mmCIF file of C-alpha atoms in Angstrom:
data_model
loop_
_atom_site.group_PDB
_atom_site.id
_atom_site.type_symbol
_atom_site.label_atom_id
_atom_site.label_comp_id
_atom_site.label_asym_id
_atom_site.label_seq_id
_atom_site.Cartn_x
_atom_site.Cartn_y
_atom_site.Cartn_z
ATOM 1 C CA MET A 224 -38.518 4.054 9.130
ATOM 2 C CA TYR A 225 -36.698 6.778 10.852
ATOM 3 C CA PHE A 226 -32.957 4.802 10.240
ATOM 4 C CA PRO A 227 -33.564 5.366 5.936
ATOM 5 C CA SER A 228 -34.649 8.976 5.909
ATOM 6 C CA LEU A 229 -31.909 10.098 8.556
ATOM 7 C CA GLY A 230 -29.381 8.542 6.342
ATOM 8 C CA LEU A 231 -30.850 10.020 3.267
ATOM 9 C CA ILE A 232 -30.697 14.089 5.306
ATOM 10 C CA LEU A 233 -27.020 13.491 6.078
ATOM 11 C CA LEU A 234 -26.618 12.437 2.632
ATOM 12 C CA LEU A 235 -27.845 14.930 1.256
ATOM 13 C CA ALA A 236 -26.428 17.359 3.930
ATOM 14 C CA SER A 237 -22.621 16.058 3.443
ATOM 15 C CA GLN A 238 -22.831 16.859 -0.167
ATOM 16 C CA LEU A 239 -24.409 20.227 0.348
ATOM 17 C CA SER A 240 -21.407 21.252 2.823
ATOM 18 C CA PHE A 241 -18.796 20.266 0.399
ATOM 19 C CA ALA A 242 -20.451 22.164 -2.235
ATOM 20 C CA GLN A 243 -20.111 25.295 -0.046
ATOM 21 C CA GLY A 244 -16.543 25.045 0.475
ATOM 22 C CA ARG A 245 -15.515 24.763 -3.703
ATOM 23 C CA LYS A 246 -14.112 27.586 -4.968
ATOM 24 C CA PRO A 247 -12.425 28.170 -8.256
ATOM 25 C CA ALA A 248 -8.561 26.956 -8.104
ATOM 26 C CA VAL A 249 -6.976 30.560 -9.780
ATOM 27 C CA GLU A 250 -8.609 33.689 -8.791
ATOM 28 C CA ASP A 251 -9.880 35.987 -11.183
ATOM 29 C CA PHE A 252 -7.705 38.451 -12.687
ATOM 30 C CA VAL A 253 -9.084 41.787 -13.621
ATOM 31 C CA GLY A 254 -6.568 44.963 -14.519
ATOM 32 C CA ILE A 255 -3.604 45.891 -15.573
ATOM 33 C CA GLU A 256 0.327 44.584 -14.570
ATOM 34 C CA ILE A 257 2.115 47.389 -13.815
ATOM 35 C CA GLU A 258 5.590 44.465 -13.382
ATOM 36 C CA THR A 259 7.808 44.921 -15.994
ATOM 37 C CA PRO A 260 9.747 41.670 -16.723
ATOM 38 C CA GLN A 261 13.527 41.843 -15.592
ATOM 39 C CA THR A 262 16.194 42.363 -18.004
ATOM 40 C CA THR A 263 19.971 41.679 -17.985
ATOM 41 C CA PRO A 264 21.397 44.683 -17.216
ATOM 42 C CA GLN A 265 23.258 46.651 -19.757
ATOM 43 C CA GLY A 266 27.224 45.685 -20.421
ATOM 44 C CA THR A 267 26.390 41.885 -18.732
ATOM 45 C CA GLU A 268 25.142 40.114 -21.594
ATOM 46 C CA GLY A 269 27.444 36.978 -22.917
ATOM 47 C CA LEU A 270 29.265 37.511 -26.518
ATOM 48 C CA PHE A 271 28.178 34.394 -28.348
ATOM 49 C CA ASN A 272 29.753 32.901 -31.708
ATOM 50 C CA PHE A 273 25.981 31.745 -33.134
ATOM 51 C CA GLU A 274 27.782 30.572 -36.217
ATOM 52 C CA LYS A 275 30.055 28.387 -34.120
ATOM 53 C CA ASP A 276 27.146 27.566 -31.994
ATOM 54 C CA ILE A 277 25.189 26.187 -34.805
ATOM 55 C CA GLY A 278 28.068 23.847 -36.334
ATOM 56 C CA GLU A 279 28.646 22.001 -33.351
ATOM 57 C CA TYR A 280 24.598 21.465 -32.880
ATOM 58 C CA GLN A 281 24.395 19.991 -36.009
ATOM 59 C CA LYS A 282 27.195 17.652 -35.454
ATOM 60 C CA VAL A 283 25.770 16.750 -32.581
ATOM 61 C CA LYS A 284 22.329 16.406 -33.884
ATOM 62 C CA ASP A 285 23.581 14.285 -37.130
ATOM 63 C CA ASN A 286 25.429 11.718 -34.442
ATOM 64 C CA THR A 287 22.245 11.254 -32.956
ATOM 65 C CA ALA A 288 20.178 10.292 -35.809
ATOM 66 C CA LYS A 289 23.108 7.969 -37.149
ATOM 67 C CA LEU A 290 22.479 6.142 -33.646
ATOM 68 C CA VAL A 291 18.702 6.226 -33.510
ATOM 69 C CA LYS A 292 19.196 4.685 -37.491
ATOM 70 C CA GLU A 293 21.250 2.116 -35.833
ATOM 71 C CA ASN A 294 19.374 0.982 -33.364
ATOM 72 C CA PRO A 295 15.959 1.828 -34.108
ATOM 73 C CA ALA A 296 14.500 -1.257 -32.040
ATOM 74 C CA THR A 297 15.870 -0.480 -28.591
ATOM 75 C CA GLU A 298 14.016 2.565 -27.893
ATOM 76 C CA THR A 299 10.579 0.907 -28.660
ATOM 77 C CA THR A 300 12.003 -2.165 -27.057
ATOM 78 C CA ASN A 301 12.602 -0.042 -23.937
ATOM 79 C CA ASN A 302 8.636 1.453 -23.902
ATOM 80 C CA ASN A 303 7.081 -2.004 -24.435
ATOM 81 C CA LEU A 304 8.997 -3.811 -21.981
ATOM 82 C CA SER A 305 8.542 -0.661 -19.044
ATOM 83 C CA ALA A 306 4.730 -0.704 -20.096
ATOM 84 C CA THR A 307 4.353 -4.914 -20.147
ATOM 85 C CA ALA A 308 5.794 -4.031 -16.566
ATOM 86 C CA ALA A 309 3.677 -1.582 -15.676
ATOM 87 C CA VAL A 310 0.712 -3.668 -16.450
ATOM 88 C CA LEU A 311 1.887 -6.694 -15.346
ATOM 89 C CA LEU A 312 2.365 -4.795 -11.759
ATOM 90 C CA ILE A 313 -0.751 -3.327 -11.481
ATOM 91 C CA LEU A 314 -2.549 -6.907 -12.238
ATOM 92 C CA GLY A 315 -0.269 -8.555 -10.349
ATOM 93 C CA LEU A 316 -0.631 -6.304 -7.121
ATOM 94 C CA PRO A 317 -4.093 -7.940 -6.272
ATOM 95 C CA GLY A 318 -2.675 -11.571 -6.367
ATOM 96 C CA LEU A 319 0.235 -10.403 -3.851
ATOM 97 C CA MET A 320 -2.401 -8.982 -1.901
ATOM 98 C CA TRP A 321 -4.530 -11.984 -1.445
ATOM 99 C CA PHE A 322 -0.904 -14.501 -0.858
ATOM 100 C CA LEU A 323 -0.101 -12.180 1.954
ATOM 101 C CA ILE A 324 -3.490 -11.880 3.388
ATOM 102 C CA MET A 325 -3.886 -15.673 2.995
ATOM 103 C CA ASN A 326 -0.379 -16.353 4.549
ATOM 104 C CA GLN A 327 -0.900 -14.098 7.616
ATOM 105 C CA VAL A 328 -4.991 -16.449 8.082
ATOM 106 C CA ARG A 329 -3.093 -19.375 7.753
ATOM 107 C CA GLN A 330 -0.295 -18.649 10.422
ATOM 108 C CA LYS A 331 -3.082 -17.551 12.869
ATOM 109 C CA ALA A 332 -5.259 -20.458 12.281
ATOM 110 C CA GLN A 333 -2.122 -22.802 12.880
ATOM 111 C CA LEU A 334 -1.179 -20.981 15.858
ATOM 112 C CA GLU A 335 -5.224 -21.283 17.242
ATOM 113 C CA SER A 336 -5.213 -24.673 16.034
ATOM 114 C CA ALA A 337 -2.118 -25.730 18.510
ATOM 115 C CA SER A 338 -3.460 -23.698 21.303
ATOM 116 C CA SER A 339 -7.239 -25.347 21.109
ATOM 117 C CA ILE A 340 -5.233 -28.896 20.846
ATOM 118 C CA GLU A 341 -3.229 -28.514 23.877
ATOM 119 C CA VAL A 342 -6.448 -27.444 25.944
ATOM 120 C CA LEU A 343 -8.180 -30.328 24.050
ATOM 121 C CA GLU A 344 -5.012 -32.940 25.183
ATOM 122 C CA ASN A 345 -5.403 -30.732 29.064
ATOM 123 C CA TYR A 346 -9.052 -31.959 28.802
ATOM 124 C CA ARG A 347 -8.795 -35.266 28.017
ATOM 125 C CA LYS A 348 -5.867 -35.805 30.885
ATOM 126 C CA GLU A 349 -8.717 -33.900 33.371
ATOM 127 C CA LYS A 350 -11.317 -36.688 32.140
ATOM 128 C CA GLU A 351 -9.172 -39.869 32.651
ATOM 129 C CA ALA A 352 -8.153 -38.590 35.935
ATOM 130 C CA ASN A 353 -11.408 -38.064 36.841
ATOM 131 C CA LYS A 354 -12.636 -41.727 35.793
ATOM 132 C CA LYS A 355 -9.752 -43.291 37.910
ATOM 133 C CA THR A 356 -10.683 -41.318 40.844
ATOM 134 C CA GLN A 357 -13.822 -42.487 40.086
ATOM 135 C CA GLU A 358 -13.400 -46.331 39.597
ATOM 136 C CA ASP A 359 -11.279 -45.899 43.090
ATOM 137 C CA TYR A 360 -14.271 -44.903 44.988
ATOM 138 C CA LYS A 361 -16.393 -47.173 43.557
ATOM 139 C CA LYS A 362 -14.150 -50.201 44.338
ATOM 140 C CA VAL A 363 -13.459 -48.723 48.013
ATOM 141 C CA SER A 364 -17.358 -48.819 48.697
#
């Protein structure tokens, strides 16, 4: 009677204590920002020829488009391969853990059985020695 009610009280108390400690992850911001974003000082701006840069960008874009058109299956194959590997890894982890645990248990069992066999052999030797000594006593009397 006391144990279930104590468990229920502890469960409720622990949940309430965790709920009291929770606060929003971001503080509310109220007001006006007075800081201005940093700008580049006057005279230190870089001069660019945007027409030349756009032409180079178009060349690179055309080359990548040609490569993608030539080998469209490689990207999907890599995505499928990585997704398959991830799924197999997730599904294989329990089996791997089971195998490692069972291997460890087998090794412990073998060590325990080896020690048990040694104890049993020592017990049999002592029993045989006791029988011989008892038989020797019977013959003497």
